[in-house]
GROMACS .gro file of C-alpha atoms in nm:
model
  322
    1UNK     CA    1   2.395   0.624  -0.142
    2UNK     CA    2   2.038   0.783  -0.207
    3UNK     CA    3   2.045   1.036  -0.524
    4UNK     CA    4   1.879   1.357  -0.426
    5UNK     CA    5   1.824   1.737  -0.542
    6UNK     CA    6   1.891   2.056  -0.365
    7UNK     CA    7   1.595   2.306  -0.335
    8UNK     CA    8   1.776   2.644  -0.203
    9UNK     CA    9   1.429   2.905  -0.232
   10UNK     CA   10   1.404   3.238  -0.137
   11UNK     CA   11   1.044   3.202  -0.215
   12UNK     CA   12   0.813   3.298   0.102
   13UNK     CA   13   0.496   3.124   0.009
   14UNK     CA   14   0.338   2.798   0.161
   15UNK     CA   15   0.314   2.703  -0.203
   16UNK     CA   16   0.647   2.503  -0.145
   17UNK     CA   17   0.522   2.260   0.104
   18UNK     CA   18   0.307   2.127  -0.191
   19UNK     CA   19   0.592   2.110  -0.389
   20UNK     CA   20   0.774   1.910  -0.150
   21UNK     CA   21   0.474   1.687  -0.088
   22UNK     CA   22   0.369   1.608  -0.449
   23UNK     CA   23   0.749   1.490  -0.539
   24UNK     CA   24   0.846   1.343  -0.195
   25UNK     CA   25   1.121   1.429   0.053
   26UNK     CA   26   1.316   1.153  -0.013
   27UNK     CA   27   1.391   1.303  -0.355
   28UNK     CA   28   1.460   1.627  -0.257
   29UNK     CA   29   1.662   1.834   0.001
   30UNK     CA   30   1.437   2.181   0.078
   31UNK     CA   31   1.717   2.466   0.170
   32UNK     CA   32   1.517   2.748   0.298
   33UNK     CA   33   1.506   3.101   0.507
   34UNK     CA   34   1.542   3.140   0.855
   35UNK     CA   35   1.236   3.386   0.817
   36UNK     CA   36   1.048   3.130   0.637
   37UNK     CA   37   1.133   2.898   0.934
   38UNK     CA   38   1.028   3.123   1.174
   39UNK     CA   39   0.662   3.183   0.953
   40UNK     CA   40   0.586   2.859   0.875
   41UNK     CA   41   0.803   2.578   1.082
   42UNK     CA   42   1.068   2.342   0.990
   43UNK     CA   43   0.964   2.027   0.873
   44UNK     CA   44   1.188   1.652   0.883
   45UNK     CA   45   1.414   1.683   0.595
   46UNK     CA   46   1.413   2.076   0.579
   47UNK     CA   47   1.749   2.302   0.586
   48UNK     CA   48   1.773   2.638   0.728
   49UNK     CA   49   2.011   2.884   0.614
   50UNK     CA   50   2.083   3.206   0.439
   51UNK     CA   51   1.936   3.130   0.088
   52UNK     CA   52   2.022   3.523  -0.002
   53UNK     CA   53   2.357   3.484   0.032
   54UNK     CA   54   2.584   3.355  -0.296
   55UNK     CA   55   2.791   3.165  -0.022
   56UNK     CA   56   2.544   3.048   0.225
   57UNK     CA   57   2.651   2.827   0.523
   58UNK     CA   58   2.649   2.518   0.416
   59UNK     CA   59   2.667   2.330   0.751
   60UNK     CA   60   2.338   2.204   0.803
   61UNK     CA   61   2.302   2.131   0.462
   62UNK     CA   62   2.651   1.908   0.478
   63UNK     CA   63   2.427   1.741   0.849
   64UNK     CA   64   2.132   1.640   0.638
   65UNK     CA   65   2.303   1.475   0.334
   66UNK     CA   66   2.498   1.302   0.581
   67UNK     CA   67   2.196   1.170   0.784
   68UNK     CA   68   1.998   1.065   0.468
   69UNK     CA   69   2.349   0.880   0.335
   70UNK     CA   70   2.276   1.103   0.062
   71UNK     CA   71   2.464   1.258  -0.303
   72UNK     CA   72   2.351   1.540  -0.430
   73UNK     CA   73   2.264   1.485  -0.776
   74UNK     CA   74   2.145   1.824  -0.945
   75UNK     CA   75   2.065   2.154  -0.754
   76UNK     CA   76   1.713   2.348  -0.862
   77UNK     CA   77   1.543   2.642  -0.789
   78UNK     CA   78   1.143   2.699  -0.902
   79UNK     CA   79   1.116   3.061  -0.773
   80UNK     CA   80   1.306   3.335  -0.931
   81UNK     CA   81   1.669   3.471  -1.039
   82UNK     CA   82   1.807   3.559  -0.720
   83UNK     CA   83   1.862   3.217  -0.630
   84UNK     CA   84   2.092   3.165  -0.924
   85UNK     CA   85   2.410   3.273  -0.764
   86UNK     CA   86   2.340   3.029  -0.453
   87UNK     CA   87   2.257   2.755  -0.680
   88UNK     CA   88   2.572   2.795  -0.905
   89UNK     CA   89   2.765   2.790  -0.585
   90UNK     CA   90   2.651   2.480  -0.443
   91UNK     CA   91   2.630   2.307  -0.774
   92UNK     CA   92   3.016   2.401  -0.778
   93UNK     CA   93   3.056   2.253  -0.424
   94UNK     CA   94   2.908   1.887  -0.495
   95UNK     CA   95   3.063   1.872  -0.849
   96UNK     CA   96   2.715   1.901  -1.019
   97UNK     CA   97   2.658   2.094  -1.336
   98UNK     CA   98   2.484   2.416  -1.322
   99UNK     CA   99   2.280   2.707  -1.529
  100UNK     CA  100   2.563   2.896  -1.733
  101UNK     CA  101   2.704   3.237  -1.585
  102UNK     CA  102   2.553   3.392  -1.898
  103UNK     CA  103   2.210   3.178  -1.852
  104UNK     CA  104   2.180   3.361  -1.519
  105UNK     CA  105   2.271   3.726  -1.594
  106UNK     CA  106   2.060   3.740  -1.882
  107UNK     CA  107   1.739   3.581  -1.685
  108UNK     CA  108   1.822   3.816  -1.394
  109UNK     CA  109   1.850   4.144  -1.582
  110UNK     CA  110   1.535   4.204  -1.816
  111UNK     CA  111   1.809   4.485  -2.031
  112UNK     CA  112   2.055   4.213  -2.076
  113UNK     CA  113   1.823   3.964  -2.176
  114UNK     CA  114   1.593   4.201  -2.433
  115UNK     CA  115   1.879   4.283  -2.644
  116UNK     CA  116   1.959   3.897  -2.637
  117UNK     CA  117   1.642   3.874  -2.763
  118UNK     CA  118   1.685   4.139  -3.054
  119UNK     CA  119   2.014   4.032  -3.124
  120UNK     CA  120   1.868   3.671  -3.201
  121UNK     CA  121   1.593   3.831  -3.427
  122UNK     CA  122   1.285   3.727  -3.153
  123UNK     CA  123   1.016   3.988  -3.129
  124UNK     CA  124   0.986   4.192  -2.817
  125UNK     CA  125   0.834   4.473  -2.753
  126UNK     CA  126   1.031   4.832  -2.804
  127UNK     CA  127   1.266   4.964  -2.482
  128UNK     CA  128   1.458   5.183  -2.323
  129UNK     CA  129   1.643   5.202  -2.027
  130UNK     CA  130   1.595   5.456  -1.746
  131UNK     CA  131   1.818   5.602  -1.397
  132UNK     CA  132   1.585   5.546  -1.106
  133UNK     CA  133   1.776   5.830  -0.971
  134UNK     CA  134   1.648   6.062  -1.253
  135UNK     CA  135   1.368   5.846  -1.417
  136UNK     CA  136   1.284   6.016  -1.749
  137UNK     CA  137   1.105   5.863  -2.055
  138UNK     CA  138   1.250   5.958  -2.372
  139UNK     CA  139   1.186   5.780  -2.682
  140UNK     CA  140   0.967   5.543  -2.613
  141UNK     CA  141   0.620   5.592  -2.727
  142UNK     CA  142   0.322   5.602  -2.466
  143UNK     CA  143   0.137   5.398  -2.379
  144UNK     CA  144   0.456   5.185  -2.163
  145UNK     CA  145   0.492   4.974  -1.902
  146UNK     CA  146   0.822   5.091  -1.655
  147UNK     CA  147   0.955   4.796  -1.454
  148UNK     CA  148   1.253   4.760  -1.232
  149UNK     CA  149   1.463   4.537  -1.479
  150UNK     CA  150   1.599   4.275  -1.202
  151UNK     CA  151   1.210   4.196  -1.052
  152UNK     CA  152   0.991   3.957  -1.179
  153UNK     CA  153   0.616   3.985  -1.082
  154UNK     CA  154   0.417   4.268  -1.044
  155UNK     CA  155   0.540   4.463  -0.848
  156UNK     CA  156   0.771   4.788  -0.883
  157UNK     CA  157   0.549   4.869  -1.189
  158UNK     CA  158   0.303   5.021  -1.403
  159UNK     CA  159   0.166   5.204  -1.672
  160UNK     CA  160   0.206   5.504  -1.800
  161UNK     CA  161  -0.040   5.625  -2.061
  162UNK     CA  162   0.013   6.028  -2.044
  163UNK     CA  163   0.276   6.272  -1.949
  164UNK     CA  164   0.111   6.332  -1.622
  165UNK     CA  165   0.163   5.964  -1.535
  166UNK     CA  166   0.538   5.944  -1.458
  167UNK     CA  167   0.563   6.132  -1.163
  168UNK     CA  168   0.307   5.963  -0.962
  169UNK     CA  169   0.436   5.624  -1.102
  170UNK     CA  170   0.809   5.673  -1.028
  171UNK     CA  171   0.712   5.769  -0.695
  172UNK     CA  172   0.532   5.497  -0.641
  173UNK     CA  173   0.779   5.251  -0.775
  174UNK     CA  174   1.044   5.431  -0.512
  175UNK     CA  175   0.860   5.373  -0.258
  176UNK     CA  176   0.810   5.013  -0.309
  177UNK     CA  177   1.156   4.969  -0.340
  178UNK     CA  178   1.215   5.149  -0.011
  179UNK     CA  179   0.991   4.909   0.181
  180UNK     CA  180   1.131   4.581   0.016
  181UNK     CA  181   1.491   4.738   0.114
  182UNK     CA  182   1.334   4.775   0.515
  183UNK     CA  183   1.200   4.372   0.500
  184UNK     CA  184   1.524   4.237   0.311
  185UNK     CA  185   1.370   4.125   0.050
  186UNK     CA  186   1.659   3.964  -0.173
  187UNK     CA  187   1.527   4.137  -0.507
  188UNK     CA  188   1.709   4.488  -0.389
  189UNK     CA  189   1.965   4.337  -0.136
  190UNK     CA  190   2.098   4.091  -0.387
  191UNK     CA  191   2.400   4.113  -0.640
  192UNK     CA  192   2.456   3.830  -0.897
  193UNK     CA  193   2.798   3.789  -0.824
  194UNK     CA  194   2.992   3.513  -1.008
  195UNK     CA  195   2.728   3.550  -1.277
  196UNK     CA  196   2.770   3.908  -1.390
  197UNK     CA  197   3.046   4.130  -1.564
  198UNK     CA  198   3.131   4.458  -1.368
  199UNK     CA  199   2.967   4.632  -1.675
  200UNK     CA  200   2.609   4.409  -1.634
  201UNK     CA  201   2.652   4.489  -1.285
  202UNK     CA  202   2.584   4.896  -1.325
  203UNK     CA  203   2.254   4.803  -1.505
  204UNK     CA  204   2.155   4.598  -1.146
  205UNK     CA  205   1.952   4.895  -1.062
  206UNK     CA  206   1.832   5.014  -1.380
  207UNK     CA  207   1.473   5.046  -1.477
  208UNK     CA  208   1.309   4.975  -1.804
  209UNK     CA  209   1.043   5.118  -2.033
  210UNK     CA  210   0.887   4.920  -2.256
  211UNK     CA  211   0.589   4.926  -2.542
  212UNK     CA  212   0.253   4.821  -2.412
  213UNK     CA  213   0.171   4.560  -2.691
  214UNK     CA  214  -0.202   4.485  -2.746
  215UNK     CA  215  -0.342   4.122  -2.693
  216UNK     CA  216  -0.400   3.811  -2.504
  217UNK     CA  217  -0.139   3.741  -2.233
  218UNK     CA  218  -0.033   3.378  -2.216
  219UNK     CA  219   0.272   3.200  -2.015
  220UNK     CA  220   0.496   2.844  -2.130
  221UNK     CA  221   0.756   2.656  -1.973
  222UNK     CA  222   0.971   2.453  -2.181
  223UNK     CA  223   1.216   2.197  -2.208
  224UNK     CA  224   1.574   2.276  -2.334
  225UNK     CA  225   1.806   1.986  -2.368
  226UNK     CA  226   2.102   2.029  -2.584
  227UNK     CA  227   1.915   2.137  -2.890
  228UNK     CA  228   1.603   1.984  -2.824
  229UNK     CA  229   1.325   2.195  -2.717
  230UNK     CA  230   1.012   2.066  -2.586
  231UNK     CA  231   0.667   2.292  -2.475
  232UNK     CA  232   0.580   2.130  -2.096
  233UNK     CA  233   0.243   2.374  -2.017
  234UNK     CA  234   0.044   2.677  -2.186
  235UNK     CA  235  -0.147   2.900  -1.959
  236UNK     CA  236  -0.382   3.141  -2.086
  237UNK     CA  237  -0.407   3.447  -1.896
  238UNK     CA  238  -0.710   3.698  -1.822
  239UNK     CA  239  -0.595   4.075  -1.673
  240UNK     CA  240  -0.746   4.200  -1.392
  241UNK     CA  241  -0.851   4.519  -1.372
  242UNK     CA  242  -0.507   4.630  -1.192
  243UNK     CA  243  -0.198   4.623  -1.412
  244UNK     CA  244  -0.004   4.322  -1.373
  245UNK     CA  245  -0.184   4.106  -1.171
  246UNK     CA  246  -0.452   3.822  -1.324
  247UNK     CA  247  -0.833   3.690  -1.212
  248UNK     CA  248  -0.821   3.369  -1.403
  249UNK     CA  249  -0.573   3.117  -1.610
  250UNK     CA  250  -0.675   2.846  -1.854
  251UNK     CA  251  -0.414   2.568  -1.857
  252UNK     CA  252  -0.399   2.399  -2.200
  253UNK     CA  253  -0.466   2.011  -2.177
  254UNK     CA  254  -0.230   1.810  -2.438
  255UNK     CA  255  -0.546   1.818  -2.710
  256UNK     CA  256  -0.667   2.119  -2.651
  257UNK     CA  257  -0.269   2.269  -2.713
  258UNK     CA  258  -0.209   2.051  -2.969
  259UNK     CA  259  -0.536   2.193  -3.176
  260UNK     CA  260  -0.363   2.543  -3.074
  261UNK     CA  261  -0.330   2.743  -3.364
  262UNK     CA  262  -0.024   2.914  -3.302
  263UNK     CA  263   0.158   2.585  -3.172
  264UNK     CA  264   0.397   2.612  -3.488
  265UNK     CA  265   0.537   2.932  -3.398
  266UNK     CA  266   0.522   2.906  -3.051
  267UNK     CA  267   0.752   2.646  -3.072
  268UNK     CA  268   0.990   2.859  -3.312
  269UNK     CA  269   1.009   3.119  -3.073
  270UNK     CA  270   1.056   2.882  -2.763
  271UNK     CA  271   1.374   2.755  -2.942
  272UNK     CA  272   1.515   3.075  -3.041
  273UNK     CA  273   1.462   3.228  -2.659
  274UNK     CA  274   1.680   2.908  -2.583
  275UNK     CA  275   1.921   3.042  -2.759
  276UNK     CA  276   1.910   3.399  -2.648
  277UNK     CA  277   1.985   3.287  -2.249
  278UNK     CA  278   2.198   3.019  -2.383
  279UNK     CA  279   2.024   2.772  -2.162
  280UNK     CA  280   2.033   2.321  -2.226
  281UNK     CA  281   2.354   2.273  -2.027
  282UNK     CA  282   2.252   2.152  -1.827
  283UNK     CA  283   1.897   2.023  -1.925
  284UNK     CA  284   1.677   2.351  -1.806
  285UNK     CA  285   1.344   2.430  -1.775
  286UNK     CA  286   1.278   2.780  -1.894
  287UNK     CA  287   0.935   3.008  -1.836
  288UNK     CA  288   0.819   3.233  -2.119
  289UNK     CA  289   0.556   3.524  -2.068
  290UNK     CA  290   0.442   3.635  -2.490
  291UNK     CA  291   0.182   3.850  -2.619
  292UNK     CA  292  -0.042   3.691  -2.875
  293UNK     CA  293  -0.213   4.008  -3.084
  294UNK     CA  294  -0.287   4.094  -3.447
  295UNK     CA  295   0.112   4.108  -3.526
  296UNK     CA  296   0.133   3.778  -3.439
  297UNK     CA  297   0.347   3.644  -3.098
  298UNK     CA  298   0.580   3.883  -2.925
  299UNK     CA  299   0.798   3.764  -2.610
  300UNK     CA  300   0.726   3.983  -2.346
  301UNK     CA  301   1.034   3.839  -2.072
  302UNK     CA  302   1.181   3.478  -2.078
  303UNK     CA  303   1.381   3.326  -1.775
  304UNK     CA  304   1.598   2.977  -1.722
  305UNK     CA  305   1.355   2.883  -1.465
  306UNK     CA  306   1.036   2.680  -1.484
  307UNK     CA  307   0.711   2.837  -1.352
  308UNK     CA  308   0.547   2.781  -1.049
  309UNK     CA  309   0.281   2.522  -1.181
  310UNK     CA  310   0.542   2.387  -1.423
  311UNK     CA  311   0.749   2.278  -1.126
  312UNK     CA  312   0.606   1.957  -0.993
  313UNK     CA  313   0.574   1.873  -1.378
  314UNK     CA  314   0.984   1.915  -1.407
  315UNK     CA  315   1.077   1.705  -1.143
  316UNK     CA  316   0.867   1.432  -1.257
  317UNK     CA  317   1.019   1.419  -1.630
  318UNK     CA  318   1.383   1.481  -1.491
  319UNK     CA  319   1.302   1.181  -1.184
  320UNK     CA  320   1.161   0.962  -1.441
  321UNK     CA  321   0.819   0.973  -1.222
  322UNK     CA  322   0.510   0.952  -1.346
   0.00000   0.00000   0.00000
């Protein structure tokens, strides 16, 4: 029997064909959208079903493993945390271990994971949590960034730098999330099901407020095994002049990162967010966004899923292809 992974992605982009490409359908079984189907084709190898779902239909994935003569191995997703509840489920279905319930929730919700983060001593930025039915800064000092706590991204966001920036802003962000809710887009249609407490689940529409911190942006996926830890990529990245988006990243090469002066600590805090989403069984490959500014590093949002650009990377290490 051939050893393979399952892909289930939600993700929309083309960006996924080169995934598939670089580390070779033979390795890996893609499980995408019928909307991403209909947008880009179905290629030999390729599964179509309803990726959203927690319990998708998992006939034609059943057809495929049994053309190929095929066992399903391990079951990833490179995209983002609305793809945890599918991939728990089908992990559970072919006897495969899978991210924690707790890995999930606390990677899907940005509130949940931030006082994971605080109650592991990490730095991260000051919060608060706001009702997008009556959004209303309190506490927190200005200037903050307000984010819908269960998007990654940039979208649903922004800045707010004076009083006379929250209306506009909230309005904004509502109608954002009115136009994802007319496309489907998982990110408002979604619940985490199996891997969140009926008490998480009344923070699933909660936004946050959080401190802008000062400094150089930069992103890392890592390793976590057990309790080893291991740095896979550094990107550096330069702002654009619209919040949350980027013109330019500098990825680190090995010498370059290991001449890196805050390698030491970057490591330190790498480990410790390990802890905080309880993530290394199984082996995972976690993405961390951190501010590096006069204070020193402070983790800005962490996740139990490896980057885009990390991806290709991952599956090489775990394949044992070089």
């Amino acid at each position: 029997m051939r050893k393979v992974l399952l892909l289930p992605t939600a993700y929309e982009g083309i960006l996924i064909d080169a995934w598939v490409d670089d580390i070779g359908i033979e390795h890996v079984v893609p499980i995408v959208s019928p909307t991403y189907a209909a947008h880009h084709g179905l290629r030999p190898g390729w599964c179509v079903t309803n990726v959203v779902d927690p319990q998708p239909d998992t006939r034609p994935i059943d057809d495929e493993l049994a053309q190929r003569r095929a066992t399903v191995v391990g079951v990833i997703s490179p995209d983002d945390e609305n793809a945890f509840a599918v991939a728990r489920f089908l992990a559970a279905r072919h006897g495969v271990q899978a991210v924690r319930a707790t890995t999930a929730v606390r990677s899907w919700n940005k509130v949940l994971q931030k006082r994971a983060l605080l109650a592991h001593g990490l730095p991260t930025p000051a919060f608060e949590v706001l009702d997008p039915r009556n959004p209303r800064l309190r506490d927190i000092a200005l200037p903050c960034v307000v984010k819908v706590a269960t998007f990654n991204g940039s979208e649903c966001m922004g800045v707010v730098r004076s009083p006379a920036d929250e209306a506009p802003l909230f309005a904004e962000m509502h109608r954002q999330l009115e136009q994802c809710r007319g496309i489907g887009d998982p990110r408002v249609t979604y619940r985490p099901g199996d891997t969140c407490s009926p008490e998480d689940a009344l923070l699933a529409d909660a936004w946050l407020a959080e401190a802008l911190v000062d400094g150089d942006e930069y992103s890392c996926d890592f390793l976590v095994h057990g309790d080893s830890v291991e740095v896979l990529r550094l990107v550096r990245k330069f702002a654009a002049p619209d919040f949350g988006f980027f013109r330019g990243f500098h990825l680190f090469g090995p010498e370059e990162f290991a001449r890196w002066p805050w390698r030491g600590e970057l490591q330190r805090l790498c480990a410790g967010a390990a802890l905080a989403l309880e993530a290394g069984t199984p082996p995972t490959v976690c993405m961390m966004d951190f501010m590096v500014g006069a204070q020193g590093l402070t983790i800005v949002e962490t996740s139990a899923r490896p980057g885009q650009s990390a991806f290709v990377l991952l599956m090489r290490r775990l394949g044992g292809r070089t």
